[in-house]
mmCIF file of C-alpha atoms in Angstrom:
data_model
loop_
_atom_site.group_PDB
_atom_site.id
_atom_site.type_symbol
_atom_site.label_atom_id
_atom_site.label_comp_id
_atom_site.label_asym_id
_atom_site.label_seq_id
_atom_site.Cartn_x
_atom_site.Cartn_y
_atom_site.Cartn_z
ATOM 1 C CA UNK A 1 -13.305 11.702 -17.120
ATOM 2 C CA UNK A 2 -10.949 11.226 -20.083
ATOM 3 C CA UNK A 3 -8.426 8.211 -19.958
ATOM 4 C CA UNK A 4 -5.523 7.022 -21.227
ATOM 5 C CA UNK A 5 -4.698 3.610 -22.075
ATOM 6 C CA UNK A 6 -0.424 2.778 -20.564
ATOM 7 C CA UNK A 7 -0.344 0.527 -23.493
ATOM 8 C CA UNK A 8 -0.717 2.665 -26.275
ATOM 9 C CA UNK A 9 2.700 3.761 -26.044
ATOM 10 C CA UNK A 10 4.427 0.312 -26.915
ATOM 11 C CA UNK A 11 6.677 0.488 -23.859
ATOM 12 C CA UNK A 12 5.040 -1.942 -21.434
ATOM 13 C CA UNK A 13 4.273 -5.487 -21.585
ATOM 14 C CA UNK A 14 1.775 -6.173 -18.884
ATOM 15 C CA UNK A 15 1.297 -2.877 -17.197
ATOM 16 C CA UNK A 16 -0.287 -1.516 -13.644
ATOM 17 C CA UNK A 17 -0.752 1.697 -12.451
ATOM 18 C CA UNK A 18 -0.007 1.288 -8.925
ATOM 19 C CA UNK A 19 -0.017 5.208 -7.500
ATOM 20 C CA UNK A 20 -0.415 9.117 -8.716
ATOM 21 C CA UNK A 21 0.794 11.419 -7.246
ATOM 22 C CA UNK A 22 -1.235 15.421 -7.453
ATOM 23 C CA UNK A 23 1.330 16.159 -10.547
ATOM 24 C CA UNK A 24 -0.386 13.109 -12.460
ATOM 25 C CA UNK A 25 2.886 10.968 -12.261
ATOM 26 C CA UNK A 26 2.018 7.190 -12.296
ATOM 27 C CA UNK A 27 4.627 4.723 -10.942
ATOM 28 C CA UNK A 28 3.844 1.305 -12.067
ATOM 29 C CA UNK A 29 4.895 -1.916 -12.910
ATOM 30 C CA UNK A 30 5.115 -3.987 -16.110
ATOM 31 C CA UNK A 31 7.914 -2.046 -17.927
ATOM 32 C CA UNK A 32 10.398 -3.387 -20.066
ATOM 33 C CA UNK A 33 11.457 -6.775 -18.328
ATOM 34 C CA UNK A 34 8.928 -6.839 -15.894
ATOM 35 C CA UNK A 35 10.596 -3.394 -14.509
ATOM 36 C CA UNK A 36 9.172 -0.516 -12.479
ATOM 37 C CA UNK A 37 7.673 2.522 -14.890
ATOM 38 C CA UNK A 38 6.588 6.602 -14.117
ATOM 39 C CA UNK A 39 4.568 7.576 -16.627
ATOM 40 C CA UNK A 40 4.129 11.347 -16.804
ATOM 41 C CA UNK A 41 1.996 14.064 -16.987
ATOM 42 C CA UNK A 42 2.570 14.313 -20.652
ATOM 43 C CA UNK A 43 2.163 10.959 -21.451
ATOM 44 C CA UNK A 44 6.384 10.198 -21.739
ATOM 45 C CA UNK A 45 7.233 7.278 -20.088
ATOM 46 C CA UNK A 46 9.961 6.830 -17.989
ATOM 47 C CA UNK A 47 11.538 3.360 -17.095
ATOM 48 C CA UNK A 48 13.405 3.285 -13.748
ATOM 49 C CA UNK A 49 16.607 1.185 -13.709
ATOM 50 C CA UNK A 50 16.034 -1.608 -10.939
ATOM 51 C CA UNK A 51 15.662 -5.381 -11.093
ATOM 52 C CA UNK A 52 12.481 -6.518 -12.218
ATOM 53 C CA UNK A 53 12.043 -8.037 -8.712
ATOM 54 C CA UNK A 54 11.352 -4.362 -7.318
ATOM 55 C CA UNK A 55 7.122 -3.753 -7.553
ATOM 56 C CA UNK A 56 6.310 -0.170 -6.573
ATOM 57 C CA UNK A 57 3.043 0.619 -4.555
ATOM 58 C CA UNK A 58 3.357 4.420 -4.472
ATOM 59 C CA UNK A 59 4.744 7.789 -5.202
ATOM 60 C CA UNK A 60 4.539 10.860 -3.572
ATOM 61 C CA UNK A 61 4.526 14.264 -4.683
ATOM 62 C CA UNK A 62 8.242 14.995 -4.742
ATOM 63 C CA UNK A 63 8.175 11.591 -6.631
ATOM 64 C CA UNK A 64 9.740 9.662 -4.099
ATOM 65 C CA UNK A 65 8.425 6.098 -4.623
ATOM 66 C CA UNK A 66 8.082 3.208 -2.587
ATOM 67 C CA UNK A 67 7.597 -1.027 -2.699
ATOM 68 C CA UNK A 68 9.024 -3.836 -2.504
ATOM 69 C CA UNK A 69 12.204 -6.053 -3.509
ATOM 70 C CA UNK A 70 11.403 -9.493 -3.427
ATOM 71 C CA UNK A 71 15.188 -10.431 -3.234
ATOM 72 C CA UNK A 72 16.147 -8.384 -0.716
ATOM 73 C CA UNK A 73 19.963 -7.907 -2.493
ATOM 74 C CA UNK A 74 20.713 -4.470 -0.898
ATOM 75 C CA UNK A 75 22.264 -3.812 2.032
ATOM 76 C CA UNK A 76 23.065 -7.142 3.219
ATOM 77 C CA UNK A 77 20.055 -7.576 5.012
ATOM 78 C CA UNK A 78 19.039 -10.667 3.635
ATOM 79 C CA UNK A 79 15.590 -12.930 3.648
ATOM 80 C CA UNK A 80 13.486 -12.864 0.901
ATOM 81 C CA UNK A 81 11.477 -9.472 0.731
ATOM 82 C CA UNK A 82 12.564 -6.269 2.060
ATOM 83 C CA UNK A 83 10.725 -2.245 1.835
ATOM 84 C CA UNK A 84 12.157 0.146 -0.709
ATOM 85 C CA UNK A 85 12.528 3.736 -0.905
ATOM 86 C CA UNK A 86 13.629 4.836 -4.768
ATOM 87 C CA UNK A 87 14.427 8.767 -4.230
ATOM 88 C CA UNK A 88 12.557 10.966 -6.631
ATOM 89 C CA UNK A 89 16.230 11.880 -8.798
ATOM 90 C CA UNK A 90 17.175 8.112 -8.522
ATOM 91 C CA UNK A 91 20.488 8.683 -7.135
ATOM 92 C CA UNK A 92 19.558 6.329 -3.947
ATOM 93 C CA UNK A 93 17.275 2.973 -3.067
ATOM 94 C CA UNK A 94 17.110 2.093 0.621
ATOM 95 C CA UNK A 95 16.229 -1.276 1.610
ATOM 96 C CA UNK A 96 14.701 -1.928 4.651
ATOM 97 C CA UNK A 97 13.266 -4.333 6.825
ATOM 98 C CA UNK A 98 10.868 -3.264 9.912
ATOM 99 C CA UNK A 99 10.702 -6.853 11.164
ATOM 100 C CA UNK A 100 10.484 -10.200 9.174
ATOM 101 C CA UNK A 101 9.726 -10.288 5.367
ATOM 102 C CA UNK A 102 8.618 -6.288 4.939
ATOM 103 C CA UNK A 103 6.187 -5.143 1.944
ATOM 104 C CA UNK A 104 6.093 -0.746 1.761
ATOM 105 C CA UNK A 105 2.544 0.092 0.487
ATOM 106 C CA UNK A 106 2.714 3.899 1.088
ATOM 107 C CA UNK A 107 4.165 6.952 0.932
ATOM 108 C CA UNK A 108 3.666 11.032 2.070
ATOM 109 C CA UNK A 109 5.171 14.266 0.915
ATOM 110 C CA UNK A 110 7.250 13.591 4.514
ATOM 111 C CA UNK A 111 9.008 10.181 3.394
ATOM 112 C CA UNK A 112 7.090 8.482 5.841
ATOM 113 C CA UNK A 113 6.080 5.199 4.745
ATOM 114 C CA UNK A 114 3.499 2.671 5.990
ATOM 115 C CA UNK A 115 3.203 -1.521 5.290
ATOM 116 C CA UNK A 116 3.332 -4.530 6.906
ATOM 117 C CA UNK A 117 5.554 -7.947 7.796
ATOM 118 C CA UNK A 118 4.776 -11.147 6.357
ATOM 119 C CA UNK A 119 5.697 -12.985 9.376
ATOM 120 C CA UNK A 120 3.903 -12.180 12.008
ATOM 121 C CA UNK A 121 1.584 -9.749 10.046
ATOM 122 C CA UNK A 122 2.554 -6.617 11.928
ATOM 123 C CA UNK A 123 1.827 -3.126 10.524
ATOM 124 C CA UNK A 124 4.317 -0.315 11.049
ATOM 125 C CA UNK A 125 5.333 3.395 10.199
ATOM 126 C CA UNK A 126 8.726 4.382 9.355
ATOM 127 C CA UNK A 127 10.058 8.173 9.250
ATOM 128 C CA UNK A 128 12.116 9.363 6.695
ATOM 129 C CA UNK A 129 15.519 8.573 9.023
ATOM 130 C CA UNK A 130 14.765 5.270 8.647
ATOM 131 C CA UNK A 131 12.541 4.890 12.448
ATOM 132 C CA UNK A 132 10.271 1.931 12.588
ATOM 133 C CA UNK A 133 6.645 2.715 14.712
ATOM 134 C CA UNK A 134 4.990 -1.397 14.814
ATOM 135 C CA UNK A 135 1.152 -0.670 15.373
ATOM 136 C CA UNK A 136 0.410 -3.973 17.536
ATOM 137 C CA UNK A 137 -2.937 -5.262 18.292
ATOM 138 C CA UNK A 138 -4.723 -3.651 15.920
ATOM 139 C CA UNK A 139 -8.266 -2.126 17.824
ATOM 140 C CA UNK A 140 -6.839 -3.706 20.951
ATOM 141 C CA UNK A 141 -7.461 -7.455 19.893
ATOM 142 C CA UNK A 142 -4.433 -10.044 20.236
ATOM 143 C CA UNK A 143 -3.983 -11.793 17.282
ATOM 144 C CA UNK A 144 -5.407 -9.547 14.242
ATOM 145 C CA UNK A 145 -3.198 -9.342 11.233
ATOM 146 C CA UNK A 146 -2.621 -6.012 9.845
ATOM 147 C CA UNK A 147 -1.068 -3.743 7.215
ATOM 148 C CA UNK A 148 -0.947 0.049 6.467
ATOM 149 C CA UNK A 149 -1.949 0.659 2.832
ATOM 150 C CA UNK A 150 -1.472 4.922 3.063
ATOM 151 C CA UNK A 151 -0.659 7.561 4.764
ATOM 152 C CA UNK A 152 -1.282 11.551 4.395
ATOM 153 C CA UNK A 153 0.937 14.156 5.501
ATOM 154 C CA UNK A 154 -0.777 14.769 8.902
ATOM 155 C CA UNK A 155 0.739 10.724 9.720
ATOM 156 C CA UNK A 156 -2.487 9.597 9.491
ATOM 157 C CA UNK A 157 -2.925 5.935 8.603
ATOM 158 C CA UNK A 158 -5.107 4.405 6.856
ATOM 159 C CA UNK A 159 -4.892 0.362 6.645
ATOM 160 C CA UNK A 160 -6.718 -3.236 7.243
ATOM 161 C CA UNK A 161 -6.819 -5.673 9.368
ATOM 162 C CA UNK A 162 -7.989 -10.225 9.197
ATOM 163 C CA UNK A 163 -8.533 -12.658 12.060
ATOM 164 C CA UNK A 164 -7.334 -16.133 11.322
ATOM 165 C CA UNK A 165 -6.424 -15.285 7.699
ATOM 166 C CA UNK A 166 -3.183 -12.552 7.092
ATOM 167 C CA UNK A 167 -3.827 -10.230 4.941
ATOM 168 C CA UNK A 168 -0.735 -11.304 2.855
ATOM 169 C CA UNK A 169 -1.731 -14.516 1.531
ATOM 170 C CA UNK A 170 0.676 -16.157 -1.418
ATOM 171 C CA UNK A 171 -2.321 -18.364 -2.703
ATOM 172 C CA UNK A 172 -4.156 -15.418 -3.053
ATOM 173 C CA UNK A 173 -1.711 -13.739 -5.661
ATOM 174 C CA UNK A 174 1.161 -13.248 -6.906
ATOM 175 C CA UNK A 175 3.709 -11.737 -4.131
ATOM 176 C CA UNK A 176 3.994 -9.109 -3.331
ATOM 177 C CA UNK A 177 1.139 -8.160 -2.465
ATOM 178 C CA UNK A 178 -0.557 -4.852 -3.401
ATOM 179 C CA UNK A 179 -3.812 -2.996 -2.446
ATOM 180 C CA UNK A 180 -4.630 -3.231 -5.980
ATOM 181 C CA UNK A 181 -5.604 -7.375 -5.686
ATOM 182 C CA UNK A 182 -8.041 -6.530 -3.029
ATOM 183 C CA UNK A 183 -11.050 -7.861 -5.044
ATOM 184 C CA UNK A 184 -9.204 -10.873 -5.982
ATOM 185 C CA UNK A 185 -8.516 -11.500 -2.884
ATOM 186 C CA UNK A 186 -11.855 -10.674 -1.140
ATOM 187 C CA UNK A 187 -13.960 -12.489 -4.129
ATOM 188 C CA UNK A 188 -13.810 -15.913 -1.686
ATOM 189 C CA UNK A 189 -15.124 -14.680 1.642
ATOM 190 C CA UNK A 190 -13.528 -17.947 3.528
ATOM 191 C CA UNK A 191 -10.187 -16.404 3.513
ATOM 192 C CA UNK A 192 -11.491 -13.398 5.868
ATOM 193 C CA UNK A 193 -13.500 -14.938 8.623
ATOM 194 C CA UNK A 194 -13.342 -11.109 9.240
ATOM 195 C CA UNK A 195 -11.909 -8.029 8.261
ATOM 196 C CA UNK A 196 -11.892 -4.163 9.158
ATOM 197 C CA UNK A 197 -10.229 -1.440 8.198
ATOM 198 C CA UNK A 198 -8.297 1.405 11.148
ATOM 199 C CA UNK A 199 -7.327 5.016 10.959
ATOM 200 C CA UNK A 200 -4.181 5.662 12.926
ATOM 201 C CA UNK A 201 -3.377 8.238 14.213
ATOM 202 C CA UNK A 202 0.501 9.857 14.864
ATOM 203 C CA UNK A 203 -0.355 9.175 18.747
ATOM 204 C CA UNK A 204 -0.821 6.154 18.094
ATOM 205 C CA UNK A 205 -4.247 5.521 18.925
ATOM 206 C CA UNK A 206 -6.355 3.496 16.520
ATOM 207 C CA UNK A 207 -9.824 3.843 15.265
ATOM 208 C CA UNK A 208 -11.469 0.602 13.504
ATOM 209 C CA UNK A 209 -13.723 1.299 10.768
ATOM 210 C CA UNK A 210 -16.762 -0.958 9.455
ATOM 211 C CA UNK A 211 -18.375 0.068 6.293
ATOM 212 C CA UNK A 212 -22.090 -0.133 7.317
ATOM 213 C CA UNK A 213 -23.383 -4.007 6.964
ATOM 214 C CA UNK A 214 -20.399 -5.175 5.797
ATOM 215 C CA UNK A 215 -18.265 -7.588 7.841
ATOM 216 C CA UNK A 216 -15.308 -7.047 5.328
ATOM 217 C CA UNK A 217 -13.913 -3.650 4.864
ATOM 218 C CA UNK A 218 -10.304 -2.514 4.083
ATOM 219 C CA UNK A 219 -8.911 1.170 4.027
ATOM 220 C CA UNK A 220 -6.379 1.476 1.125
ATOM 221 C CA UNK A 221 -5.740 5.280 1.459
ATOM 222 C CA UNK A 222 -6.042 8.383 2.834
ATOM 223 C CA UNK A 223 -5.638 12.380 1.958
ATOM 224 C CA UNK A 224 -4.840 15.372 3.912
ATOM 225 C CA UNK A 225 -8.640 16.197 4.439
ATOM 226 C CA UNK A 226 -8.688 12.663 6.389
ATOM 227 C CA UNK A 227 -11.319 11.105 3.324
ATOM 228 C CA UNK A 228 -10.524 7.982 3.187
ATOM 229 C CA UNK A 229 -10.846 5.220 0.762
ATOM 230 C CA UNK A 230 -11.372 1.341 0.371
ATOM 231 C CA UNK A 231 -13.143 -2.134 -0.068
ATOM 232 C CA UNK A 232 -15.798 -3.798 1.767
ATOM 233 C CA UNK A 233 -17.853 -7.273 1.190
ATOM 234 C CA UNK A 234 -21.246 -7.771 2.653
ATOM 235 C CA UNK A 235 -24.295 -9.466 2.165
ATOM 236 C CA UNK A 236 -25.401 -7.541 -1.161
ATOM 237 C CA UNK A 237 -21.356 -8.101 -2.992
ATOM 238 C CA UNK A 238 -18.391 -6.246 -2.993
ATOM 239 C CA UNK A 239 -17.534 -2.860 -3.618
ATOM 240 C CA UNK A 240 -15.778 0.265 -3.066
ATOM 241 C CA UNK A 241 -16.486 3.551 -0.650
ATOM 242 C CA UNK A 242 -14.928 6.947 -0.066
ATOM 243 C CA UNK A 243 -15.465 8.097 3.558
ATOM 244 C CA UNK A 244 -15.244 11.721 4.785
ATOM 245 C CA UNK A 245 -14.893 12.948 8.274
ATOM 246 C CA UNK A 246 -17.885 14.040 10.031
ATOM 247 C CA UNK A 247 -17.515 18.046 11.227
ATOM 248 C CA UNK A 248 -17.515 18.434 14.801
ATOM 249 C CA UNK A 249 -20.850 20.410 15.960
#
């Protein structure tokens, strides 16, 4: 695979690639001030007018992209960290909350958009007209912390899940929090007693997911062929996986 370095073009400062979308627009962050970037498909980069306390964590194919505003300044809903939705033209941003403190990680073709609160570690799905799904108890056990990294445009989620650790941990990183710092986070295997990654479904039944041997695995996304992808830590290191279905006989 060829690549292409985001600093070549003398635009960014410190710059991340956060999400692509299948037209080969990046949304980022580093721009100029700190600011959110889309960097597309032929090479032009585009800086998107927002306070450099907005961090994206996706984009979706009609370029839609979503995050999170640390201040929480729009639409008087106060706290410290709210979702974001930037519309793909950037003539809108809607703030949300879908409980306490609210990080958005994801984003499908649909508007649908999956992440978690930093309170009480709760992750949820919320529809483009703004309704909030919580998915409590992850795998049916009381008191697991969990977050949805993606979702595909069946409403298929793909996310992780910590007992006795949330998965949104300030010494960990720098807030917020993105799938991205997964390694950095994951490198010191006393902050996850445990972790496992779940497929949800748009019923809203759950599926945990292992990686084999591993007692630390995380999904951070998912397609429309229901592949998913993600981070485990086991006995022999870290790493990452891709996962595909298994056919029905």
């Amino acid at each position: 695979r060829r690549s292409s370095d985001l600093t070549t073009q003398g635009l960014l400062t410190i710059p991340v690639g956060v999400g692509i979308n299948d037209l080969g627009e990046i949304v980022g962050n580093g721009g100029p001030q700190g600011g959110i970037f889309v960097r597309e498909p032929d090479g032009t980069f585009r800086p998107i007018s927002l306070p450099s306390y907005f961090h994206a964590s996706g984009i979706n194919n009609q370029g839609d992209i979503v995050g999170t505003d640390e201040a929480c300044t729009l639409g008087g809903l106060g706290g410290s960290e709210c979702g974001f939705v930037l519309a793909a033209n950037g003539s809108s941003v809607t703030t949300f909350k879908a409980q306490f403190e609210t990080s958005g990680f994801g984003i499908n073709d649909l508007g649908q958009t999956v992440g978690t609160t930093h309170n009480s570690e709760v992750a949820w799905v919320r529809d483009a007209d703004g309704n909030i799904t919580f998915v409590p108890d992850v795998g049916g056990y009381a008191g697991f912390q969990a977050a949805g990294f993606g979702i595909n445009n069946r409403g298929e989620v793909a996310g992780g899940a910590a007992v006795d650790g949330p998965i949104i941990i300030g010494q960990c990183s720098p807030i917020p929090w993105s799938p991205q710092m997964l390694p950095a986070c994951l490198a010191d295997p006393t902050f996850f007693p445990e972790a496992f990654g779940f497929i949800g479904e748009p019923n809203g039944s759950l599926t945990p997911f292992y990686y084999p041997g591993a007692p630390y695995t995380l999904l951070t996304g998912i397609n429309d062929n229901g592949q998913v992808i993600g981070y485990y830590d086991g006995a022999n290191g870290p790493g990452g996986f891709i996962a595909s279905p298994i056919p029905e006989p």
